[in-house]
Amino acid sequence: MATIYEVSKLAGVSLATVSRVMNNNTNVSEATRKKVTVAMTQLGYRPNSIAQSLASNCSNSVGLLVSELQGPFYGPMMSGIETAFRKQSKHVIIAAGHSDEEREQQAIEFLISRNCDGLILHVEAISDDYLIELSKGKTPFVLINRYIRELASRCIILNNVKGGYLAAKHVLEQGHTNIAYISGPLWKQDAQDRLAGHKQALAEHNISFNEQLLYQGDFMEDSGTAGFQHLYNGNSKFTALICANDEMATGAMASARESSLILPEQLSIMGYDNVFFTRHVYPPLSTVNYPINEMGQMAANWILSEVYKKTTPALQTLFEPELVVRQSIITNPQ
């Protein structure tokens, strides 16, 4: 295997110059850079990234921990993050925590052991205390969809209370008064916040929240199916169903059709997230836009700024949701 010394000799430059070329240092002329890259190609030389990391104390890699690798929600976030880092010649190592405390801790420890220069964490089960203690360590990190007061400057969040409020307010303004709700797991803060916003909108319209019209799902499509069946077979009637995410909303839509309901004439349904398929289902699903791609890019900018000292656009930690009106909510239900 060729060595850096052989590259240096063939290119007729110093070892330091070869190192600068490999690290994309701008203080190298284009002619010199070309001589070095040609020599590397002729010798079949490939830099040892581990050795480079140890020598420079920089691995040019960032760890990304998400809850799941499947589904339509995390893909845009991961894509936004990877794109931002690729433009800066950084690489992303991805792990999944599956909303489990032990798995999330193991994943964080794995990413740190890979000498990641920084971490982007979308974690749900791990404790605030653990993250506060982690912040005292050597590996910087930024949080997505998680707010901890002591770590506020590194928390990139969506105003989920407002999102829940916007969804319910729109349904109420179309004349619905009997509204069912399928929440996410209520041990999760985002699920709690969306439900709080929902209740706020009901209160403003002088409508009491009916516990019989609440079903706690898990943000997966199957729980939308199960949630609709539970609510439909209950004693309380409803003309609209608001779901805390789009996957549960599509499960509920399929289940409603299996029960011979005509949508939206006999049941209006509202989602949350605005994932890509919401405009392709029938009827196209009204929802709340969750700018997860932009939030992922902002998390990447945080790392680029705080860890790599790159110049980035102004950092933003709080994002606002927006109502997306389509055809799944009927006006003036009978």
PDB file of C-alpha atoms in Angstrom, residues 38-235:
ATOM      1  CA  VAL A  38      -2.252  13.019  -9.730  1.00  0.00           C
ATOM      2  CA  ALA A  39       0.452  11.387  -7.607  1.00  0.00           C
ATOM      3  CA  MET A  40      -2.160   9.920  -5.269  1.00  0.00           C
ATOM      4  CA  THR A  41      -4.063   8.497  -8.241  1.00  0.00           C
ATOM      5  CA  GLN A  42      -0.943   6.996  -9.853  1.00  0.00           C
ATOM      6  CA  LEU A  43       0.089   5.340  -6.583  1.00  0.00           C
ATOM      7  CA  GLY A  44      -3.435   4.276  -5.642  1.00  0.00           C
ATOM      8  CA  TYR A  45      -3.011   6.112  -2.343  1.00  0.00           C
ATOM      9  CA  ARG A  46      -6.011   6.448  -0.054  1.00  0.00           C
ATOM     10  CA  PRO A  47      -5.736   8.503   3.135  1.00  0.00           C
ATOM     11  CA  ASN A  48      -6.209   6.671   6.417  1.00  0.00           C
ATOM     12  CA  SER A  49      -9.157   8.562   7.884  1.00  0.00           C
ATOM     13  CA  ILE A  50      -8.577   7.167  11.383  1.00  0.00           C
ATOM     14  CA  ALA A  51      -4.963   8.267  11.384  1.00  0.00           C
ATOM     15  CA  GLN A  52      -5.980  11.663  10.038  1.00  0.00           C
ATOM     16  CA  SER A  53      -8.549  11.993  12.791  1.00  0.00           C
ATOM     17  CA  LEU A  54      -6.032  11.182  15.508  1.00  0.00           C
ATOM     18  CA  ALA A  55      -3.445  13.537  14.043  1.00  0.00           C
ATOM     19  CA  SER A  56      -5.736  16.496  13.473  1.00  0.00           C
ATOM     20  CA  ASN A  57      -8.236  15.879  16.302  1.00  0.00           C
ATOM     21  CA  CYS A  58     -10.942  16.244  13.633  1.00  0.00           C
ATOM     22  CA  SER A  59     -12.738  13.354  11.933  1.00  0.00           C
ATOM     23  CA  ASN A  60     -14.850  15.487   9.565  1.00  0.00           C
ATOM     24  CA  SER A  61     -17.793  13.299  10.549  1.00  0.00           C
ATOM     25  CA  VAL A  62     -20.991  14.154  12.412  1.00  0.00           C
ATOM     26  CA  GLY A  63     -23.227  11.732  14.288  1.00  0.00           C
ATOM     27  CA  LEU A  64     -26.977  11.834  13.662  1.00  0.00           C
ATOM     28  CA  LEU A  65     -29.353  10.018  16.011  1.00  0.00           C
ATOM     29  CA  VAL A  66     -33.010   9.731  14.988  1.00  0.00           C
ATOM     30  CA  SER A  67     -35.927   7.814  16.472  1.00  0.00           C
ATOM     31  CA  GLU A  68     -36.621   5.702  13.379  1.00  0.00           C
ATOM     32  CA  LEU A  69     -35.059   5.109   9.973  1.00  0.00           C
ATOM     33  CA  GLN A  70     -38.392   4.241   8.371  1.00  0.00           C
ATOM     34  CA  GLY A  71     -41.425   6.345   7.526  1.00  0.00           C
ATOM     35  CA  PRO A  72     -41.921   9.610   5.621  1.00  0.00           C
ATOM     36  CA  PHE A  73     -40.997  12.021   8.418  1.00  0.00           C
ATOM     37  CA  TYR A  74     -37.313  11.391   9.098  1.00  0.00           C
ATOM     38  CA  GLY A  75     -36.190  11.090   5.469  1.00  0.00           C
ATOM     39  CA  PRO A  76     -36.467  14.837   4.689  1.00  0.00           C
ATOM     40  CA  MET A  77     -34.683  15.690   7.933  1.00  0.00           C
ATOM     41  CA  MET A  78     -31.807  13.298   7.253  1.00  0.00           C
ATOM     42  CA  SER A  79     -31.598  14.497   3.655  1.00  0.00           C
ATOM     43  CA  GLY A  80     -31.432  18.151   4.682  1.00  0.00           C
ATOM     44  CA  ILE A  81     -28.683  17.409   7.190  1.00  0.00           C
ATOM     45  CA  GLU A  82     -26.616  15.233   4.850  1.00  0.00           C
ATOM     46  CA  THR A  83     -26.856  17.768   2.020  1.00  0.00           C
ATOM     47  CA  ALA A  84     -25.667  20.619   4.236  1.00  0.00           C
ATOM     48  CA  PHE A  85     -22.653  18.642   5.463  1.00  0.00           C
ATOM     49  CA  ARG A  86     -21.754  17.213   2.054  1.00  0.00           C
ATOM     50  CA  LYS A  87     -21.376  20.768   0.733  1.00  0.00           C
ATOM     51  CA  GLN A  88     -18.722  21.274   3.430  1.00  0.00           C
ATOM     52  CA  SER A  89     -16.962  17.923   2.790  1.00  0.00           C
ATOM     53  CA  LYS A  90     -18.264  16.444   6.043  1.00  0.00           C
ATOM     54  CA  HIS A  91     -19.760  12.985   6.454  1.00  0.00           C
ATOM     55  CA  VAL A  92     -22.756  11.793   8.482  1.00  0.00           C
ATOM     56  CA  ILE A  93     -22.941   8.634  10.596  1.00  0.00           C
ATOM     57  CA  ILE A  94     -26.556   7.683  11.355  1.00  0.00           C
ATOM     58  CA  ALA A  95     -27.969   5.662  14.257  1.00  0.00           C
ATOM     59  CA  ALA A  96     -31.519   4.981  15.481  1.00  0.00           C
ATOM     60  CA  GLY A  97     -32.757   5.077  19.069  1.00  0.00           C
ATOM     61  CA  HIS A  98     -36.311   3.715  18.565  1.00  0.00           C
ATOM     62  CA  SER A  99     -37.683   5.949  21.356  1.00  0.00           C
ATOM     63  CA  ASP A 100     -36.043   3.664  23.926  1.00  0.00           C
ATOM     64  CA  GLU A 101     -33.851   5.116  26.681  1.00  0.00           C
ATOM     65  CA  GLU A 102     -31.241   2.352  26.699  1.00  0.00           C
ATOM     66  CA  ARG A 103     -30.977   2.255  22.898  1.00  0.00           C
ATOM     67  CA  GLU A 104     -30.647   6.032  22.708  1.00  0.00           C
ATOM     68  CA  GLN A 105     -27.814   5.999  25.245  1.00  0.00           C
ATOM     69  CA  GLN A 106     -26.069   3.159  23.423  1.00  0.00           C
ATOM     70  CA  ALA A 107     -26.382   5.009  20.123  1.00  0.00           C
ATOM     71  CA  ILE A 108     -24.913   8.203  21.592  1.00  0.00           C
ATOM     72  CA  GLU A 109     -21.998   6.271  23.069  1.00  0.00           C
ATOM     73  CA  PHE A 110     -21.435   4.550  19.711  1.00  0.00           C
ATOM     74  CA  LEU A 111     -21.339   7.861  17.831  1.00  0.00           C
ATOM     75  CA  ILE A 112     -18.927   9.363  20.347  1.00  0.00           C
ATOM     76  CA  SER A 113     -16.715   6.259  20.063  1.00  0.00           C
ATOM     77  CA  ARG A 114     -16.529   6.866  16.302  1.00  0.00           C
ATOM     78  CA  ASN A 115     -14.823  10.189  17.043  1.00  0.00           C
ATOM     79  CA  CYS A 116     -17.663  12.271  15.653  1.00  0.00           C
ATOM     80  CA  ASP A 117     -16.829  15.959  15.855  1.00  0.00           C
ATOM     81  CA  GLY A 118     -20.407  16.784  16.890  1.00  0.00           C
ATOM     82  CA  LEU A 119     -23.836  15.180  17.273  1.00  0.00           C
ATOM     83  CA  ILE A 120     -27.343  15.988  16.086  1.00  0.00           C
ATOM     84  CA  LEU A 121     -29.837  14.271  18.380  1.00  0.00           C
ATOM     85  CA  HIS A 122     -33.536  13.599  17.825  1.00  0.00           C
ATOM     86  CA  VAL A 123     -34.095  11.777  21.114  1.00  0.00           C
ATOM     87  CA  GLU A 124     -37.304  11.205  23.066  1.00  0.00           C
ATOM     88  CA  ALA A 125     -36.812   8.698  25.869  1.00  0.00           C
ATOM     89  CA  ILE A 126     -33.486   9.782  27.294  1.00  0.00           C
ATOM     90  CA  SER A 127     -33.679  12.035  30.372  1.00  0.00           C
ATOM     91  CA  ASP A 128     -33.001  15.757  30.557  1.00  0.00           C
ATOM     92  CA  ASP A 129     -30.433  15.067  33.281  1.00  0.00           C
ATOM     93  CA  TYR A 130     -28.490  12.726  30.992  1.00  0.00           C
ATOM     94  CA  LEU A 131     -28.379  15.343  28.228  1.00  0.00           C
ATOM     95  CA  ILE A 132     -27.381  18.121  30.631  1.00  0.00           C
ATOM     96  CA  GLU A 133     -24.518  15.949  31.883  1.00  0.00           C
ATOM     97  CA  LEU A 134     -23.589  15.056  28.285  1.00  0.00           C
ATOM     98  CA  SER A 135     -23.300  18.756  27.485  1.00  0.00           C
ATOM     99  CA  LYS A 136     -20.386  18.969  29.923  1.00  0.00           C
ATOM    100  CA  GLY A 137     -18.382  16.498  27.842  1.00  0.00           C
ATOM    101  CA  LYS A 138     -16.046  17.062  24.909  1.00  0.00           C
ATOM    102  CA  THR A 139     -18.499  16.278  22.083  1.00  0.00           C
ATOM    103  CA  PRO A 140     -20.808  19.202  21.189  1.00  0.00           C
ATOM    104  CA  PHE A 141     -24.398  18.375  20.271  1.00  0.00           C
ATOM    105  CA  VAL A 142     -27.612  20.030  19.149  1.00  0.00           C
ATOM    106  CA  LEU A 143     -31.154  18.772  19.817  1.00  0.00           C
ATOM    107  CA  ILE A 144     -34.067  18.624  17.373  1.00  0.00           C
ATOM    108  CA  ASN A 145     -37.674  18.505  18.636  1.00  0.00           C
ATOM    109  CA  ARG A 146     -36.584  18.651  22.266  1.00  0.00           C
ATOM    110  CA  TYR A 147     -36.491  21.626  24.628  1.00  0.00           C
ATOM    111  CA  ILE A 148     -34.438  21.694  27.816  1.00  0.00           C
ATOM    112  CA  ARG A 149     -34.258  25.066  29.538  1.00  0.00           C
ATOM    113  CA  GLU A 150     -30.638  24.604  30.610  1.00  0.00           C
ATOM    114  CA  LEU A 151     -29.665  23.803  26.998  1.00  0.00           C
ATOM    115  CA  ALA A 152     -31.983  26.286  25.277  1.00  0.00           C
ATOM    116  CA  SER A 153     -29.347  27.655  22.888  1.00  0.00           C
ATOM    117  CA  ARG A 154     -28.859  24.203  21.349  1.00  0.00           C
ATOM    118  CA  CYS A 155     -32.542  23.175  21.084  1.00  0.00           C
ATOM    119  CA  ILE A 156     -34.199  23.464  17.652  1.00  0.00           C
ATOM    120  CA  ILE A 157     -37.930  23.081  18.155  1.00  0.00           C
ATOM    121  CA  LEU A 158     -41.330  23.545  16.556  1.00  0.00           C
ATOM    122  CA  ASN A 159     -44.133  25.455  18.282  1.00  0.00           C
ATOM    123  CA  ASN A 160     -46.321  22.356  18.629  1.00  0.00           C
ATOM    124  CA  VAL A 161     -48.880  24.053  20.875  1.00  0.00           C
ATOM    125  CA  LYS A 162     -49.557  26.492  18.057  1.00  0.00           C
ATOM    126  CA  GLY A 163     -49.692  23.627  15.554  1.00  0.00           C
ATOM    127  CA  GLY A 164     -52.334  21.775  17.549  1.00  0.00           C
ATOM    128  CA  TYR A 165     -54.230  25.024  17.935  1.00  0.00           C
ATOM    129  CA  LEU A 166     -54.188  25.801  14.192  1.00  0.00           C
ATOM    130  CA  ALA A 167     -55.494  22.344  13.297  1.00  0.00           C
ATOM    131  CA  ALA A 168     -58.430  22.499  15.725  1.00  0.00           C
ATOM    132  CA  LYS A 169     -59.211  26.146  14.977  1.00  0.00           C
ATOM    133  CA  HIS A 170     -59.562  25.407  11.264  1.00  0.00           C
ATOM    134  CA  VAL A 171     -61.898  22.469  11.884  1.00  0.00           C
ATOM    135  CA  LEU A 172     -63.985  24.522  14.303  1.00  0.00           C
ATOM    136  CA  GLU A 173     -64.237  27.392  11.836  1.00  0.00           C
ATOM    137  CA  GLN A 174     -65.751  24.994   9.288  1.00  0.00           C
ATOM    138  CA  GLY A 175     -68.654  24.454  11.694  1.00  0.00           C
ATOM    139  CA  HIS A 176     -67.624  21.242  13.446  1.00  0.00           C
ATOM    140  CA  THR A 177     -68.401  21.006  17.157  1.00  0.00           C
ATOM    141  CA  ASN A 178     -68.110  17.248  17.764  1.00  0.00           C
ATOM    142  CA  ILE A 179     -64.428  16.576  17.156  1.00  0.00           C
ATOM    143  CA  ALA A 180     -62.525  13.393  17.963  1.00  0.00           C
ATOM    144  CA  TYR A 181     -58.764  13.364  18.496  1.00  0.00           C
ATOM    145  CA  ILE A 182     -56.059  10.705  18.047  1.00  0.00           C
ATOM    146  CA  SER A 183     -52.938  11.823  19.911  1.00  0.00           C
ATOM    147  CA  GLY A 184     -49.391  10.581  19.855  1.00  0.00           C
ATOM    148  CA  PRO A 185     -47.938   8.852  22.937  1.00  0.00           C
ATOM    149  CA  LEU A 186     -48.661  11.305  25.725  1.00  0.00           C
ATOM    150  CA  TRP A 187     -45.361  10.681  27.469  1.00  0.00           C
ATOM    151  CA  LYS A 188     -43.785  12.577  24.544  1.00  0.00           C
ATOM    152  CA  GLN A 189     -43.643  16.351  24.854  1.00  0.00           C
ATOM    153  CA  ASP A 190     -44.641  17.053  21.246  1.00  0.00           C
ATOM    154  CA  ALA A 191     -47.773  14.913  21.639  1.00  0.00           C
ATOM    155  CA  GLN A 192     -48.648  16.736  24.872  1.00  0.00           C
ATOM    156  CA  ASP A 193     -48.130  20.131  23.234  1.00  0.00           C
ATOM    157  CA  ARG A 194     -50.296  19.350  20.194  1.00  0.00           C
ATOM    158  CA  LEU A 195     -53.106  18.163  22.451  1.00  0.00           C
ATOM    159  CA  ALA A 196     -52.737  21.296  24.597  1.00  0.00           C
ATOM    160  CA  GLY A 197     -53.143  23.472  21.510  1.00  0.00           C
ATOM    161  CA  HIS A 198     -56.187  21.435  20.480  1.00  0.00           C
ATOM    162  CA  LYS A 199     -57.826  22.004  23.866  1.00  0.00           C
ATOM    163  CA  GLN A 200     -57.006  25.715  23.719  1.00  0.00           C
ATOM    164  CA  ALA A 201     -58.883  26.101  20.429  1.00  0.00           C
ATOM    165  CA  LEU A 202     -61.896  24.199  21.795  1.00  0.00           C
ATOM    166  CA  ALA A 203     -61.984  26.416  24.880  1.00  0.00           C
ATOM    167  CA  GLU A 204     -61.942  29.561  22.734  1.00  0.00           C
ATOM    168  CA  HIS A 205     -65.072  28.258  20.995  1.00  0.00           C
ATOM    169  CA  ASN A 206     -66.720  27.405  24.341  1.00  0.00           C
ATOM    170  CA  ILE A 207     -66.568  23.650  23.637  1.00  0.00           C
ATOM    171  CA  SER A 208     -65.643  21.293  26.452  1.00  0.00           C
ATOM    172  CA  PHE A 209     -63.014  18.657  25.706  1.00  0.00           C
ATOM    173  CA  ASN A 210     -64.649  15.236  25.673  1.00  0.00           C
ATOM    174  CA  GLU A 211     -62.340  12.532  27.051  1.00  0.00           C
ATOM    175  CA  GLN A 212     -64.519   9.922  25.315  1.00  0.00           C
ATOM    176  CA  LEU A 213     -63.371  11.365  21.995  1.00  0.00           C
ATOM    177  CA  LEU A 214     -59.648  10.960  22.760  1.00  0.00           C
ATOM    178  CA  TYR A 215     -57.589   7.959  21.669  1.00  0.00           C
ATOM    179  CA  GLN A 216     -53.872   7.721  22.429  1.00  0.00           C
ATOM    180  CA  GLY A 217     -51.955   6.415  19.416  1.00  0.00           C
ATOM    181  CA  ASP A 218     -48.252   5.907  18.763  1.00  0.00           C
ATOM    182  CA  PHE A 219     -47.706   8.053  15.627  1.00  0.00           C
ATOM    183  CA  MET A 220     -47.836   4.905  13.452  1.00  0.00           C
ATOM    184  CA  GLU A 221     -50.438   4.227  10.750  1.00  0.00           C
ATOM    185  CA  ASP A 222     -51.848   1.174  12.515  1.00  0.00           C
ATOM    186  CA  SER A 223     -52.752   3.217  15.578  1.00  0.00           C
ATOM    187  CA  GLY A 224     -54.745   5.541  13.338  1.00  0.00           C
ATOM    188  CA  THR A 225     -56.710   2.525  12.161  1.00  0.00           C
ATOM    189  CA  ALA A 226     -57.209   1.235  15.693  1.00  0.00           C
ATOM    190  CA  GLY A 227     -57.998   4.714  16.981  1.00  0.00           C
ATOM    191  CA  PHE A 228     -60.732   5.315  14.442  1.00  0.00           C
ATOM    192  CA  GLN A 229     -62.370   1.958  15.189  1.00  0.00           C
ATOM    193  CA  HIS A 230     -62.259   2.612  18.927  1.00  0.00           C
ATOM    194  CA  LEU A 231     -63.816   6.059  18.562  1.00  0.00           C
ATOM    195  CA  TYR A 232     -66.358   5.045  15.902  1.00  0.00           C
ATOM    196  CA  ASN A 233     -67.601   2.162  18.018  1.00  0.00           C
ATOM    197  CA  GLY A 234     -67.899   4.358  21.113  1.00  0.00           C
ATOM    198  CA  ASN A 235     -70.928   6.170  22.457  1.00  0.00           C
TER     199      ASN A 235
END
